[in-house]
PDB file of C-alpha atoms in Angstrom:
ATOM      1  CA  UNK A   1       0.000   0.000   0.000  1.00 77.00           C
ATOM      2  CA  UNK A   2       0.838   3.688   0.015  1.00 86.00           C
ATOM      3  CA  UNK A   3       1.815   5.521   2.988  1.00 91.00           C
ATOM      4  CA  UNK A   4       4.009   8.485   4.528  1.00 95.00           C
ATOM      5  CA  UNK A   5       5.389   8.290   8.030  1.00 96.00           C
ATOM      6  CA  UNK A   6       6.599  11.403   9.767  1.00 97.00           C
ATOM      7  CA  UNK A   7       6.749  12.207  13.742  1.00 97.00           C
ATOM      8  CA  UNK A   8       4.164  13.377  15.024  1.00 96.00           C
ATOM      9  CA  UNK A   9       5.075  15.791  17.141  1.00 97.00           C
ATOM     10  CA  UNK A  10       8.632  17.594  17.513  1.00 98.00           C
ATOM     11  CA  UNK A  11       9.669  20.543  19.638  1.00 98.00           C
ATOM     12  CA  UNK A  12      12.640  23.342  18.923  1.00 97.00           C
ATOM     13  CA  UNK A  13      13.310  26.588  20.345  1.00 97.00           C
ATOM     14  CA  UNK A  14      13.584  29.890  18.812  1.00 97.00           C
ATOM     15  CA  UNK A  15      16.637  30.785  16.970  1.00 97.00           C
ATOM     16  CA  UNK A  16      17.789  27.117  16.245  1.00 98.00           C
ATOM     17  CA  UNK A  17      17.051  24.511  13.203  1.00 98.00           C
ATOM     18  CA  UNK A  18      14.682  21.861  13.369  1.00 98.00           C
ATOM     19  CA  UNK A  19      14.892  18.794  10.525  1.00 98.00           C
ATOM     20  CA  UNK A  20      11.594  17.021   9.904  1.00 98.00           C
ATOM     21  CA  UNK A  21      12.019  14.040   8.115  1.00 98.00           C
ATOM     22  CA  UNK A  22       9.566  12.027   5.816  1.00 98.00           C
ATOM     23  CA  UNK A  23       9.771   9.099   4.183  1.00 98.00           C
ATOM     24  CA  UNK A  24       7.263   7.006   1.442  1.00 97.00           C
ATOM     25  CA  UNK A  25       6.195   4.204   0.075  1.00 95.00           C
ATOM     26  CA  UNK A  26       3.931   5.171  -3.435  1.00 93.00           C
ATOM     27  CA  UNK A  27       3.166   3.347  -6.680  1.00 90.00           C
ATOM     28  CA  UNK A  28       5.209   5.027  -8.446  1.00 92.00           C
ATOM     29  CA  UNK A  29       6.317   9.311  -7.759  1.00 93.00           C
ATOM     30  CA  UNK A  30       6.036  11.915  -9.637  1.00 91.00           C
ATOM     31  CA  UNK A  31       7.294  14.696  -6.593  1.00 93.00           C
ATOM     32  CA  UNK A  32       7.810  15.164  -2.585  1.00 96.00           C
ATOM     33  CA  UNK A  33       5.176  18.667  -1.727  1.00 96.00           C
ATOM     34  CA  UNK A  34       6.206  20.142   2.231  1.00 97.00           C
ATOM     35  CA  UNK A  35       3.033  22.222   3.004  1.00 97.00           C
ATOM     36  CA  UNK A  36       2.381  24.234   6.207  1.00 98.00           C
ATOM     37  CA  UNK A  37      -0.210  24.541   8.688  1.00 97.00           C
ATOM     38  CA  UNK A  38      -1.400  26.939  11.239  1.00 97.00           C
ATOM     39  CA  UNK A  39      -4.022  25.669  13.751  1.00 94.00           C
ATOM     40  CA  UNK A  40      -7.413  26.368  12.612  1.00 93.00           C
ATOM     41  CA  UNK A  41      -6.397  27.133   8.833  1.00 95.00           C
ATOM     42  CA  UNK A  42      -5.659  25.678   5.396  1.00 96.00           C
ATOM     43  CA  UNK A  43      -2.510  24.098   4.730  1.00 97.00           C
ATOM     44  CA  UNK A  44      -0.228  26.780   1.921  1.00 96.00           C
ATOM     45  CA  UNK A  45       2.475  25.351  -0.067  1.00 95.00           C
ATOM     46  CA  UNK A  46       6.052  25.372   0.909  1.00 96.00           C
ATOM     47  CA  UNK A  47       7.609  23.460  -1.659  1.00 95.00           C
ATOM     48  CA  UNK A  48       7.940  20.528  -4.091  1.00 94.00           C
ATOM     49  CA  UNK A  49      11.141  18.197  -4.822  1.00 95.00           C
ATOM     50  CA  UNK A  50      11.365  15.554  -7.813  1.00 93.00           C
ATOM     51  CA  UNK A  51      15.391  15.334  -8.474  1.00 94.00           C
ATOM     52  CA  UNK A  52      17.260  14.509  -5.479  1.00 97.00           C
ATOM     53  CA  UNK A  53      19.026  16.996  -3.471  1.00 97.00           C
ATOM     54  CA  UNK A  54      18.477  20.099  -1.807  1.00 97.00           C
ATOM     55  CA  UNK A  55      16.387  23.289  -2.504  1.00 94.00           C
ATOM     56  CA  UNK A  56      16.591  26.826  -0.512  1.00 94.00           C
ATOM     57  CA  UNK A  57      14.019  28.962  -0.319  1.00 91.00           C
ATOM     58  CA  UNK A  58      15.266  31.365   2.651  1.00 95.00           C
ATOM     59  CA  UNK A  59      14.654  30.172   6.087  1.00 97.00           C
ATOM     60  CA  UNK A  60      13.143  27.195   4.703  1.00 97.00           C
ATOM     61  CA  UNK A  61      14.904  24.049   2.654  1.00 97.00           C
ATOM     62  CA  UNK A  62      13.723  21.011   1.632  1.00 98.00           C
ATOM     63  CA  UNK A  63      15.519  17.559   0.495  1.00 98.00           C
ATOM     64  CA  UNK A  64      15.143  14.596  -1.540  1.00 98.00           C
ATOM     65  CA  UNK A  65      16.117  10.958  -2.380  1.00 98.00           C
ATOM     66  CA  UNK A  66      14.931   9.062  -4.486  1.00 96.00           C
ATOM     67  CA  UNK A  67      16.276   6.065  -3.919  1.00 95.00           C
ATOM     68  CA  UNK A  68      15.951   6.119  -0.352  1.00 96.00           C
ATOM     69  CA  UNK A  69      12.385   7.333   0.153  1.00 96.00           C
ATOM     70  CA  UNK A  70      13.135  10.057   2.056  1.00 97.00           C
ATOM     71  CA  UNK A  71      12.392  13.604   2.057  1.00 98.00           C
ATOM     72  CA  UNK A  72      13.174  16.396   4.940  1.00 98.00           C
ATOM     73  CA  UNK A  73      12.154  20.091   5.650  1.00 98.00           C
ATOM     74  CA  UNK A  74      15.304  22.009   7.294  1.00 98.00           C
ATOM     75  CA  UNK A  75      13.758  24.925   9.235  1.00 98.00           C
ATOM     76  CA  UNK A  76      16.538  27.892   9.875  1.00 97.00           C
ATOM     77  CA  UNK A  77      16.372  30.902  12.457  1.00 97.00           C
ATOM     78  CA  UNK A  78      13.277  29.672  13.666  1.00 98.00           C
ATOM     79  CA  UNK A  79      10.070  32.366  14.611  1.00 97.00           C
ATOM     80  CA  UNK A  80       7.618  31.664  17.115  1.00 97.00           C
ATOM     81  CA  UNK A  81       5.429  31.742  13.460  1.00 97.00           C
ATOM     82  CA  UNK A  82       6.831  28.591  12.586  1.00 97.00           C
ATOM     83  CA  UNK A  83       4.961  27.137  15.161  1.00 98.00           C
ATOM     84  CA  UNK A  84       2.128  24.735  12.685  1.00 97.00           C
ATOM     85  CA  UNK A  85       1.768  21.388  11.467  1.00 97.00           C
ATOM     86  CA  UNK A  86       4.231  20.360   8.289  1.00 98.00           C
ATOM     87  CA  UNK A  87       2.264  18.035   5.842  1.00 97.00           C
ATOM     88  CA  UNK A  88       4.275  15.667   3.510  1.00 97.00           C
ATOM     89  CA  UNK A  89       3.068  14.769   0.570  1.00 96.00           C
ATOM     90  CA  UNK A  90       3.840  12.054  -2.616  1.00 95.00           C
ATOM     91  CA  UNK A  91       2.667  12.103  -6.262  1.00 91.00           C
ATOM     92  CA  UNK A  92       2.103   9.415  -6.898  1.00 89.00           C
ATOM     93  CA  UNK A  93       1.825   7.246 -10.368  1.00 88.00           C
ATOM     94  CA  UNK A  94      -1.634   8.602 -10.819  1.00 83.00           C
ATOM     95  CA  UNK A  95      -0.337  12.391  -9.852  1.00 83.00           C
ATOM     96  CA  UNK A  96      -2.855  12.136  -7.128  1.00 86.00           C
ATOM     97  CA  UNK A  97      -1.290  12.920  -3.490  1.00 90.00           C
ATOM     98  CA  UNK A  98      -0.459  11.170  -0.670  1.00 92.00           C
ATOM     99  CA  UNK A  99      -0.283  12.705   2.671  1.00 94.00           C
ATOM    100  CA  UNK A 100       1.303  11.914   5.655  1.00 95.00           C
ATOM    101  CA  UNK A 101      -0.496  13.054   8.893  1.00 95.00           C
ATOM    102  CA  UNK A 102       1.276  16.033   9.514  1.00 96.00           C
ATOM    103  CA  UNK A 103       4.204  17.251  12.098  1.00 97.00           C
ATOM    104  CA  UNK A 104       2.991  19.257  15.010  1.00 97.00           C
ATOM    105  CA  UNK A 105       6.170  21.561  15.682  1.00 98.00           C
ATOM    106  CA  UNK A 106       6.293  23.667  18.755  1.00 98.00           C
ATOM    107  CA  UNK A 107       8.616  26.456  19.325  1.00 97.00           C
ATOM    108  CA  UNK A 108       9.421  27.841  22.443  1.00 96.00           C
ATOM    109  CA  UNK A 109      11.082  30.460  23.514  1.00 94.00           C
TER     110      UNK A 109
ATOM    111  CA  UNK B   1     -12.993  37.220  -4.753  1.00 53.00           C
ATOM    112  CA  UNK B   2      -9.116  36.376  -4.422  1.00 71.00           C
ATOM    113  CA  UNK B   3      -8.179  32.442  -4.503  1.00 92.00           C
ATOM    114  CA  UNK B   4     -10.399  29.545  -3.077  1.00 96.00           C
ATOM    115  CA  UNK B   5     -13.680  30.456  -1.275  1.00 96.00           C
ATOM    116  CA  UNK B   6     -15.818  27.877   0.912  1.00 98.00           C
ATOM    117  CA  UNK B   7     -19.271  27.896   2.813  1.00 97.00           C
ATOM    118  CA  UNK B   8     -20.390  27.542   4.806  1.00 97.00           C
ATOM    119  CA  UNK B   9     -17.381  28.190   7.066  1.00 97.00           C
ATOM    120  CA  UNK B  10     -18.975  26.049   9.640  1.00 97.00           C
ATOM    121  CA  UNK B  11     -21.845  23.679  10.240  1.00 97.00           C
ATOM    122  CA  UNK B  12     -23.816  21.881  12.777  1.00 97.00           C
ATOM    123  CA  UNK B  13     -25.980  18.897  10.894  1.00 96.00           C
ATOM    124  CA  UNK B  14     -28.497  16.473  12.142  1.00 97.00           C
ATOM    125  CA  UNK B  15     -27.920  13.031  11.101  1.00 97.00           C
ATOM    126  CA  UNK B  16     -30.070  12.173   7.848  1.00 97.00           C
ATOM    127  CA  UNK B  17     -30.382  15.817   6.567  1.00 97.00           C
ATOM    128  CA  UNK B  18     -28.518  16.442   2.696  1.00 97.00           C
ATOM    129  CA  UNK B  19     -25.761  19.099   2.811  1.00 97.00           C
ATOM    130  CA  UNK B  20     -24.148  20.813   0.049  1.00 98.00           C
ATOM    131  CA  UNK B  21     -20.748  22.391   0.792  1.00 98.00           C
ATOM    132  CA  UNK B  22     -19.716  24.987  -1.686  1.00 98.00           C
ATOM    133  CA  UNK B  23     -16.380  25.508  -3.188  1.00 98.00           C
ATOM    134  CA  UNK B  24     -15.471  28.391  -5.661  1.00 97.00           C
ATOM    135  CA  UNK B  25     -12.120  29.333  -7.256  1.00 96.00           C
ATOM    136  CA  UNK B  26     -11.558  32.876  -9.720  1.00 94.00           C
ATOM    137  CA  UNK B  27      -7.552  31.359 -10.530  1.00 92.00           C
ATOM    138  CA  UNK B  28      -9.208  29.445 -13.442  1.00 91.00           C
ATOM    139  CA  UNK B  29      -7.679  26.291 -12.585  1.00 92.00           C
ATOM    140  CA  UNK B  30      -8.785  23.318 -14.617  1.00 92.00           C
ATOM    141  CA  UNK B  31      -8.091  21.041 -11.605  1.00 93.00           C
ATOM    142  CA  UNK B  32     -10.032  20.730  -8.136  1.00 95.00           C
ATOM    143  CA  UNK B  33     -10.242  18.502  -4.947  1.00 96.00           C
ATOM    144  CA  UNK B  34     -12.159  17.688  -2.378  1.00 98.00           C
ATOM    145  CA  UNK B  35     -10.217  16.217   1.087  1.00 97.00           C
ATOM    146  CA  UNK B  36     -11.694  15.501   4.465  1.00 98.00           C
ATOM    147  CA  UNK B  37      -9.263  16.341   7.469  1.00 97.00           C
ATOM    148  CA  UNK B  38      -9.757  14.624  10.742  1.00 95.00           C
ATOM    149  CA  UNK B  39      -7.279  14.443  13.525  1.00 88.00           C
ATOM    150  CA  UNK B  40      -4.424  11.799  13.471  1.00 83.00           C
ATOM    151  CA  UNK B  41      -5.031  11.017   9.752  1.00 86.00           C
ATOM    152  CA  UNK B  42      -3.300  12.858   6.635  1.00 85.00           C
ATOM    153  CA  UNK B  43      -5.919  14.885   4.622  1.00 93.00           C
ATOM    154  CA  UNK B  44      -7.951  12.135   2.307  1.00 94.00           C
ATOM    155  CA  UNK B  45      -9.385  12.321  -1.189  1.00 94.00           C
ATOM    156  CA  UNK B  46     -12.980  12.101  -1.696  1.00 97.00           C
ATOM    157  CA  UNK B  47     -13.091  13.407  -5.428  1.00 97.00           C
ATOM    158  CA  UNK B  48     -11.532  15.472  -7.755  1.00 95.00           C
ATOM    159  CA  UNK B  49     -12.406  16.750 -10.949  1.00 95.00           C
ATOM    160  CA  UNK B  50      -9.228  17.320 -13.836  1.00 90.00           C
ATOM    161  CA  UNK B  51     -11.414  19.501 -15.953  1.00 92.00           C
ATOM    162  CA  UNK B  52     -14.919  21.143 -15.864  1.00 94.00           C
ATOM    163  CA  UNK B  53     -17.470  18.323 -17.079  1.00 95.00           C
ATOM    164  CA  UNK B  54     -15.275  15.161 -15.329  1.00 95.00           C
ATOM    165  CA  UNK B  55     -14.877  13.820 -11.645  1.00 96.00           C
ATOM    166  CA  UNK B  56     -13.045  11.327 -10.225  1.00 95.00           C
ATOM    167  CA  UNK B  57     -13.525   9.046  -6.983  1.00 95.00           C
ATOM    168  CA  UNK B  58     -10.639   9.875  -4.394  1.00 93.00           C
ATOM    169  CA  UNK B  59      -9.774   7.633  -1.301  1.00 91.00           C
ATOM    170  CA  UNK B  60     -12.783   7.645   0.436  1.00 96.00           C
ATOM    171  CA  UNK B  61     -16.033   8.548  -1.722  1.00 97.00           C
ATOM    172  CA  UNK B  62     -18.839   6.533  -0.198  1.00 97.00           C
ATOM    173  CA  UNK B  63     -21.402   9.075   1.492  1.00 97.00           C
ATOM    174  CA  UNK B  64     -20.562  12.105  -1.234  1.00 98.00           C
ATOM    175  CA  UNK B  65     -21.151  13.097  -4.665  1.00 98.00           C
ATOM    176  CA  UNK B  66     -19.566  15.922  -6.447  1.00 98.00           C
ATOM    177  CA  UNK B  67     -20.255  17.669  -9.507  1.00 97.00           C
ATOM    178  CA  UNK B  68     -18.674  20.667 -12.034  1.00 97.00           C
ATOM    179  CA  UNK B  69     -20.325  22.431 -14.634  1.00 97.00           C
ATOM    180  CA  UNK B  70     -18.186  25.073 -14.636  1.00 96.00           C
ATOM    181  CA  UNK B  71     -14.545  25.743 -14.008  1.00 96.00           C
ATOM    182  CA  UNK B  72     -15.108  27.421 -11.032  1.00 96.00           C
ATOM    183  CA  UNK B  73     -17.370  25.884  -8.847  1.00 97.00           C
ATOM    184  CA  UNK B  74     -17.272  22.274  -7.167  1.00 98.00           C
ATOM    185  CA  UNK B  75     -20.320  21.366  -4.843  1.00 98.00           C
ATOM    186  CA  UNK B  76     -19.590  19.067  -2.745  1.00 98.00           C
ATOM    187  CA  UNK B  77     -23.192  16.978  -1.616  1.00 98.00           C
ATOM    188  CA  UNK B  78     -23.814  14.449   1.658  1.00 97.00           C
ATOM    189  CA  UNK B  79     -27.048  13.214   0.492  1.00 95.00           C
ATOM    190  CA  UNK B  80     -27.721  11.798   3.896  1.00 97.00           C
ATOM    191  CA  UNK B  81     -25.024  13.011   6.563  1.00 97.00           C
ATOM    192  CA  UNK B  82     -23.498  10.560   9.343  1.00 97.00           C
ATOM    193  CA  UNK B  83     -22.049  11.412  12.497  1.00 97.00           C
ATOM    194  CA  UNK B  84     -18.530   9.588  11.072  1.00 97.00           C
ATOM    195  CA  UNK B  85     -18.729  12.380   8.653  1.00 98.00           C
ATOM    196  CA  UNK B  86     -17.956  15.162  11.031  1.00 97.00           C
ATOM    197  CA  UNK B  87     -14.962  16.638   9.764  1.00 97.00           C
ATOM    198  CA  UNK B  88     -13.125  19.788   8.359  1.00 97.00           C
ATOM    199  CA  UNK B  89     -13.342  19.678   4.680  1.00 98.00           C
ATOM    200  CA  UNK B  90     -11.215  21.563   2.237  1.00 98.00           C
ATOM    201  CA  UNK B  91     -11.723  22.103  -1.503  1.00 98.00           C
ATOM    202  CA  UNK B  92      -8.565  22.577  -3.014  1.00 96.00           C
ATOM    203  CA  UNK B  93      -7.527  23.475  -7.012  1.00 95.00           C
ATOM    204  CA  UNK B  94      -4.633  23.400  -9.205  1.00 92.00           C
ATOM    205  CA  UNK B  95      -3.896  24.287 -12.790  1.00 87.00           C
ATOM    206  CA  UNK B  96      -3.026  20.862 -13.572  1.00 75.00           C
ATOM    207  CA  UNK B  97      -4.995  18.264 -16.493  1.00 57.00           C
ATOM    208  CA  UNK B  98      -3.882  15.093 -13.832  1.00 52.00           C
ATOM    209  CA  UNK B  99      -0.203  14.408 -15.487  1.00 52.00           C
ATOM    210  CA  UNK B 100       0.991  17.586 -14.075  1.00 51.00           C
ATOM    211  CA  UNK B 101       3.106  18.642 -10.929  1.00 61.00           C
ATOM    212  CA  UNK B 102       1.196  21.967 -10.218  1.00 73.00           C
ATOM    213  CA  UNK B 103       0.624  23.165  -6.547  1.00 88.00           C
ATOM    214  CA  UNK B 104      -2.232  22.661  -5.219  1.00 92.00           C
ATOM    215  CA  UNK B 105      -4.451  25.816  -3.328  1.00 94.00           C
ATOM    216  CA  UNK B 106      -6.898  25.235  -0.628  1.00 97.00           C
ATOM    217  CA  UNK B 107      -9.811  27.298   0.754  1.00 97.00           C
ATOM    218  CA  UNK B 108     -10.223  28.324   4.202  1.00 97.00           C
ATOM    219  CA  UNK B 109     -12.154  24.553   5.139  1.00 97.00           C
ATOM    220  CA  UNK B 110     -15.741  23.756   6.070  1.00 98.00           C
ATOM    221  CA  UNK B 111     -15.806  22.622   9.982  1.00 97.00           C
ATOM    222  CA  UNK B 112     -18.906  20.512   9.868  1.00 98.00           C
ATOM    223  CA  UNK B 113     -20.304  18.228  12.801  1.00 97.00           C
ATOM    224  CA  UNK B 114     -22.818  15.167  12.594  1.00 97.00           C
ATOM    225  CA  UNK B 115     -24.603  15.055  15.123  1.00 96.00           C
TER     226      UNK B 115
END
């Protein structure tokens, strides 16, 4: 079957980096989506990923492999904004998505 | 009207009644989705529609029917709610035919409890 596993939950304080890591199983992938969100809203896109390696979007970077499954979100600087469920997500064969259930991060100060 | 717009923004339903959620985009994106989002669980696919005229069954259709007779609207209908179908529910569209990577956008969500 299809699935995405990321943690649940992580916490990180202000000013530091925080890694969330994802990994997949999908017939077939066509792309690796990070999406954010706030409590109480809709998720907004962060990025998307279908060559390995690393993309940098300011604060915010994400990473693939192919080969290994495996996606992460490398948060910089981090804001008390930052605090919000990150969604993974897989195209699959069918370009339909796949989430995962979302990463609760919590930043304190 | 800027993006994705949804309403009712919230709902309170009594089990057996028909409810229409409403979904409306202005981006003129061909593509558009309908997930349910409960907590624990990734957001699911009920159905989607790749162009004005076509839908498509996501992950978990049973209980709702869709339609799209235009490109910018997307009903989404529970002909006969159940209380398992308390949920937020988010319409979502991307400029995208099905073989593309496009982002997808979502409205603000539909809170809606079966009681």
């Amino acid at each position: 079957g299809q699935n995405i596993d990321q943690p649940t939950e992580m916490t990180a304080t202000e000013g530091a980096i925080v890694q969330i890591n994802c990994t997949y199983q999908t017939s077939g992938f066509n792309g690796l989506f990070w999406y954010q969100q706030h409590a109480g809203e809709a998720p907004t896109f962060l990025s998307y990923n279908v060559l390995d390696g690393l993309e940098e979007k300011g604060r915010f970077s994400s990473f693939l492999s192919r080969s290994k499954g495996y996606s992460y979100l490398l948060l910089k600087e981090l804001q008390m904004k930052d605090s919000a469920s990150y969604l993974c997500a897989a195209l699959d064969s069918n370009y339909q998505l796949i989430w995962g259930a979302g990463t609760k991060l919590i930043i304190k100060p | 009207i800027a993006g994705i717009t949804q309403a009712p923004t919230s709902q309170i339903l009594a089990a057996g009644r028909r409810m229409t959620l409403r979904c409306t985009q202005d981006m003129r994106h061909n593509a558009m989705y309908w997930y349910r989002q409960d907590l624990g669980l990734g957001l699911r696919l009920i159905h989607y529609s790749n162009t004005a005229g076509t839908t498509g069954k996501g992950e978990v259709p049973d209980g709702y029917s869709v339609s799209r007779a235009n490109t910018d609207d997307f009903p989404l209908t529970l002909a006969s709610a159940v209380p398992s179908q308390t949920s937020v529910y988010f319409c979502a569209s991307s400029d995208s035919t099905g073989g593309g990577t496009d982002t997808q956008y979502f409205g603000p969500g539909t809170r809606l409890t079966v009681l």
